[in-house]
PDB file of C-alpha atoms in Angstrom:
ATOM      1  CA  UNK L   1     -13.486  11.249   0.247  1.00 93.00           C
ATOM      2  CA  UNK L   2      -9.805  10.705   1.021  1.00 96.00           C
ATOM      3  CA  UNK L   3      -7.505   8.070  -1.424  1.00 97.00           C
ATOM      4  CA  UNK L   4      -4.369   7.115  -0.355  1.00 98.00           C
ATOM      5  CA  UNK L   5      -2.469   4.536  -3.299  1.00 98.00           C
ATOM      6  CA  UNK L   6       1.182   3.872  -3.035  1.00 97.00           C
ATOM      7  CA  UNK L   7       3.174   2.281  -5.993  1.00 97.00           C
ATOM      8  CA  UNK L   8       6.886   0.840  -6.467  1.00 98.00           C
ATOM      9  CA  UNK L   9       6.607  -2.217  -5.124  1.00 98.00           C
ATOM     10  CA  UNK L  10       8.066  -5.241  -6.724  1.00 98.00           C
ATOM     11  CA  UNK L  11      10.720  -8.252  -6.301  1.00 98.00           C
ATOM     12  CA  UNK L  12      14.501  -7.483  -5.596  1.00 98.00           C
ATOM     13  CA  UNK L  13      17.180  -9.588  -4.906  1.00 98.00           C
ATOM     14  CA  UNK L  14      18.861  -9.113  -1.003  1.00 98.00           C
ATOM     15  CA  UNK L  15      20.969  -5.814  -1.648  1.00 98.00           C
ATOM     16  CA  UNK L  16      18.842  -3.981  -4.035  1.00 98.00           C
ATOM     17  CA  UNK L  17      16.812  -1.183  -3.663  1.00 98.00           C
ATOM     18  CA  UNK L  18      13.182  -0.093  -4.403  1.00 98.00           C
ATOM     19  CA  UNK L  19      11.548   2.954  -4.145  1.00 98.00           C
ATOM     20  CA  UNK L  20       7.553   3.255  -2.840  1.00 98.00           C
ATOM     21  CA  UNK L  21       5.404   6.400  -3.477  1.00 98.00           C
ATOM     22  CA  UNK L  22       2.258   7.492  -1.935  1.00 98.00           C
ATOM     23  CA  UNK L  23      -0.287   9.587  -3.309  1.00 97.00           C
ATOM     24  CA  UNK L  24      -3.060  11.195  -1.453  1.00 95.00           C
ATOM     25  CA  UNK L  25      -5.784  12.875  -2.401  1.00 95.00           C
ATOM     26  CA  UNK L  26      -9.108  14.041  -0.593  1.00 96.00           C
ATOM     27  CA  UNK L  27      -7.508  16.012   1.821  1.00 96.00           C
ATOM     28  CA  UNK L  28      -4.773  18.868   2.216  1.00 97.00           C
ATOM     29  CA  UNK L  29      -1.522  16.994   1.332  1.00 97.00           C
ATOM     30  CA  UNK L  30       0.642  19.225   3.519  1.00 97.00           C
ATOM     31  CA  UNK L  31      -1.357  19.325   6.124  1.00 97.00           C
ATOM     32  CA  UNK L  32      -0.720  15.904   7.260  1.00 97.00           C
ATOM     33  CA  UNK L  33       1.840  13.791   8.754  1.00 98.00           C
ATOM     34  CA  UNK L  34       2.255  10.593   6.678  1.00 98.00           C
ATOM     35  CA  UNK L  35       4.025   7.297   7.362  1.00 98.00           C
ATOM     36  CA  UNK L  36       5.034   4.147   5.881  1.00 98.00           C
ATOM     37  CA  UNK L  37       4.428   0.513   7.351  1.00 98.00           C
ATOM     38  CA  UNK L  38       4.808  -2.879   6.679  1.00 98.00           C
ATOM     39  CA  UNK L  39       3.364  -6.060   7.578  1.00 98.00           C
ATOM     40  CA  UNK L  40       4.475  -9.602   6.767  1.00 97.00           C
ATOM     41  CA  UNK L  41       2.351 -12.587   7.115  1.00 95.00           C
ATOM     42  CA  UNK L  42       1.812 -13.868  11.052  1.00 96.00           C
ATOM     43  CA  UNK L  43       3.250 -10.388  12.035  1.00 96.00           C
ATOM     44  CA  UNK L  44       1.682  -7.367  13.583  1.00 97.00           C
ATOM     45  CA  UNK L  45       1.552  -4.257  11.460  1.00 97.00           C
ATOM     46  CA  UNK L  46       4.832  -2.254  12.302  1.00 97.00           C
ATOM     47  CA  UNK L  47       6.067   1.460  11.662  1.00 98.00           C
ATOM     48  CA  UNK L  48       8.523   1.388   9.003  1.00 98.00           C
ATOM     49  CA  UNK L  49       9.124   5.049   8.677  1.00 98.00           C
ATOM     50  CA  UNK L  50       7.221   8.610   9.482  1.00 98.00           C
ATOM     51  CA  UNK L  51       7.189  12.325   8.655  1.00 98.00           C
ATOM     52  CA  UNK L  52       6.182  15.497  10.032  1.00 97.00           C
ATOM     53  CA  UNK L  53       3.169  17.433   7.820  1.00 96.00           C
ATOM     54  CA  UNK L  54       6.494  19.979   6.728  1.00 96.00           C
ATOM     55  CA  UNK L  55       8.461  17.328   6.142  1.00 96.00           C
ATOM     56  CA  UNK L  56      11.499  19.014   8.319  1.00 96.00           C
ATOM     57  CA  UNK L  57      11.029  15.841  10.771  1.00 97.00           C
ATOM     58  CA  UNK L  58      11.069  12.091  10.708  1.00 98.00           C
ATOM     59  CA  UNK L  59      11.315   8.930  12.431  1.00 98.00           C
ATOM     60  CA  UNK L  60      12.463   5.702  11.432  1.00 97.00           C
ATOM     61  CA  UNK L  61      12.516   2.279  12.862  1.00 97.00           C
ATOM     62  CA  UNK L  62      15.546   0.922  13.941  1.00 96.00           C
ATOM     63  CA  UNK L  63      15.599  -2.039  11.983  1.00 96.00           C
ATOM     64  CA  UNK L  64      15.454  -0.399   9.090  1.00 97.00           C
ATOM     65  CA  UNK L  65      17.869   2.803   9.968  1.00 97.00           C
ATOM     66  CA  UNK L  66      20.574   3.679   8.062  1.00 97.00           C
ATOM     67  CA  UNK L  67      19.118   1.894   4.965  1.00 98.00           C
ATOM     68  CA  UNK L  68      15.412   3.241   4.623  1.00 98.00           C
ATOM     69  CA  UNK L  69      14.813   7.223   3.591  1.00 98.00           C
ATOM     70  CA  UNK L  70      11.429   8.739   4.080  1.00 98.00           C
ATOM     71  CA  UNK L  71      10.959  11.802   1.805  1.00 98.00           C
ATOM     72  CA  UNK L  72       7.546  13.711   0.886  1.00 98.00           C
ATOM     73  CA  UNK L  73       7.434  16.462  -2.040  1.00 97.00           C
ATOM     74  CA  UNK L  74       4.267  18.376  -1.115  1.00 97.00           C
ATOM     75  CA  UNK L  75       4.393  20.547  -4.389  1.00 96.00           C
ATOM     76  CA  UNK L  76       3.696  16.685  -5.860  1.00 95.00           C
ATOM     77  CA  UNK L  77       1.694  15.498  -3.151  1.00 95.00           C
ATOM     78  CA  UNK L  78       3.218  12.458  -2.734  1.00 97.00           C
ATOM     79  CA  UNK L  79       5.297  10.405  -0.252  1.00 98.00           C
ATOM     80  CA  UNK L  80       8.533   8.440  -0.965  1.00 98.00           C
ATOM     81  CA  UNK L  81      10.180   5.926   0.641  1.00 98.00           C
ATOM     82  CA  UNK L  82      13.786   4.878  -0.555  1.00 98.00           C
ATOM     83  CA  UNK L  83      14.841   1.400  -0.143  1.00 98.00           C
ATOM     84  CA  UNK L  84      18.455   0.380  -0.030  1.00 98.00           C
ATOM     85  CA  UNK L  85      20.493  -2.746   1.021  1.00 98.00           C
ATOM     86  CA  UNK L  86      16.955  -4.750   1.468  1.00 98.00           C
ATOM     87  CA  UNK L  87      16.845  -7.728   3.359  1.00 98.00           C
ATOM     88  CA  UNK L  88      15.091 -10.730   3.180  1.00 98.00           C
ATOM     89  CA  UNK L  89      13.291  -9.557   6.570  1.00 97.00           C
ATOM     90  CA  UNK L  90      12.231  -6.520   4.712  1.00 98.00           C
ATOM     91  CA  UNK L  91       9.257  -8.850   2.711  1.00 98.00           C
ATOM     92  CA  UNK L  92       6.104  -7.288   3.955  1.00 98.00           C
ATOM     93  CA  UNK L  93       3.142  -5.689   2.707  1.00 98.00           C
ATOM     94  CA  UNK L  94       3.977  -1.900   2.959  1.00 98.00           C
ATOM     95  CA  UNK L  95       1.409   0.682   3.314  1.00 98.00           C
ATOM     96  CA  UNK L  96       1.244   4.186   3.045  1.00 98.00           C
ATOM     97  CA  UNK L  97      -0.764   6.220   5.972  1.00 98.00           C
ATOM     98  CA  UNK L  98      -1.958  10.016   6.484  1.00 98.00           C
ATOM     99  CA  UNK L  99      -2.437  11.004   9.949  1.00 97.00           C
ATOM    100  CA  UNK L 100      -5.507  11.059  11.439  1.00 96.00           C
ATOM    101  CA  UNK L 101      -5.536  14.500  12.215  1.00 95.00           C
ATOM    102  CA  UNK L 102      -4.398  17.283  10.387  1.00 95.00           C
ATOM    103  CA  UNK L 103      -1.525  19.930  11.922  1.00 94.00           C
ATOM    104  CA  UNK L 104      -4.200  22.013  12.364  1.00 93.00           C
ATOM    105  CA  UNK L 105      -5.580  20.008  15.003  1.00 93.00           C
ATOM    106  CA  UNK L 106      -2.168  17.820  15.748  1.00 89.00           C
ATOM    107  CA  UNK L 107       0.903  19.356  14.803  1.00 90.00           C
ATOM    108  CA  UNK L 108       3.403  16.835  16.714  1.00 91.00           C
ATOM    109  CA  UNK L 109       5.475  14.347  15.026  1.00 93.00           C
ATOM    110  CA  UNK L 110       3.636  11.007  14.891  1.00 91.00           C
ATOM    111  CA  UNK L 111       5.288   7.993  17.215  1.00 96.00           C
ATOM    112  CA  UNK L 112       4.713   6.569  13.898  1.00 97.00           C
ATOM    113  CA  UNK L 113       2.241   3.694  15.553  1.00 97.00           C
ATOM    114  CA  UNK L 114      -0.481   2.389  13.603  1.00 97.00           C
ATOM    115  CA  UNK L 115      -3.080   3.896  15.569  1.00 97.00           C
ATOM    116  CA  UNK L 116      -1.949   7.506  14.624  1.00 97.00           C
ATOM    117  CA  UNK L 117      -3.464   7.289  10.725  1.00 97.00           C
ATOM    118  CA  UNK L 118      -6.276   7.651   9.767  1.00 97.00           C
ATOM    119  CA  UNK L 119      -6.254   6.824   6.146  1.00 98.00           C
ATOM    120  CA  UNK L 120      -4.546   3.865   4.686  1.00 98.00           C
ATOM    121  CA  UNK L 121      -3.769   3.062   1.221  1.00 98.00           C
ATOM    122  CA  UNK L 122      -4.190  -0.426  -0.417  1.00 97.00           C
ATOM    123  CA  UNK L 123      -0.685  -1.660   0.159  1.00 98.00           C
ATOM    124  CA  UNK L 124       2.136  -2.323  -2.585  1.00 98.00           C
ATOM    125  CA  UNK L 125       3.753  -5.438  -2.004  1.00 98.00           C
ATOM    126  CA  UNK L 126       7.771  -5.589  -1.502  1.00 98.00           C
ATOM    127  CA  UNK L 127       9.532  -9.343  -1.567  1.00 98.00           C
ATOM    128  CA  UNK L 128      13.084  -9.530  -1.191  1.00 98.00           C
ATOM    129  CA  UNK L 129      14.791 -12.692  -2.211  1.00 98.00           C
ATOM    130  CA  UNK L 130      18.001 -14.342  -0.800  1.00 93.00           C
TER     131      UNK L 130
END
């Protein structure tokens, strides 16, 4: 069974930083593109940043470019999201997800849309106060 678990959320003041972590088990971590998504109340789930299975390619949403960095350590089966210069509008539940297909099936970098991802964590809340 695939299990995706994210952690690192919390309450932070505007301008502060947080680092989210995610682990995935039940799959060959290094074979899957990974992504971070967020959903605020009343809004659709949106892609924040995604990374290829190898870590060599990334996509980052326009609203977080220059502030957020996605990375992965395949040796540790861990995905990260470094969030700097946080803004109140970053407040959301943040989800980690693994691609629906391993690179053996589909090796292209996802567009970072939720439908491209098949395995989801439970979410970790990020709240940025003004």
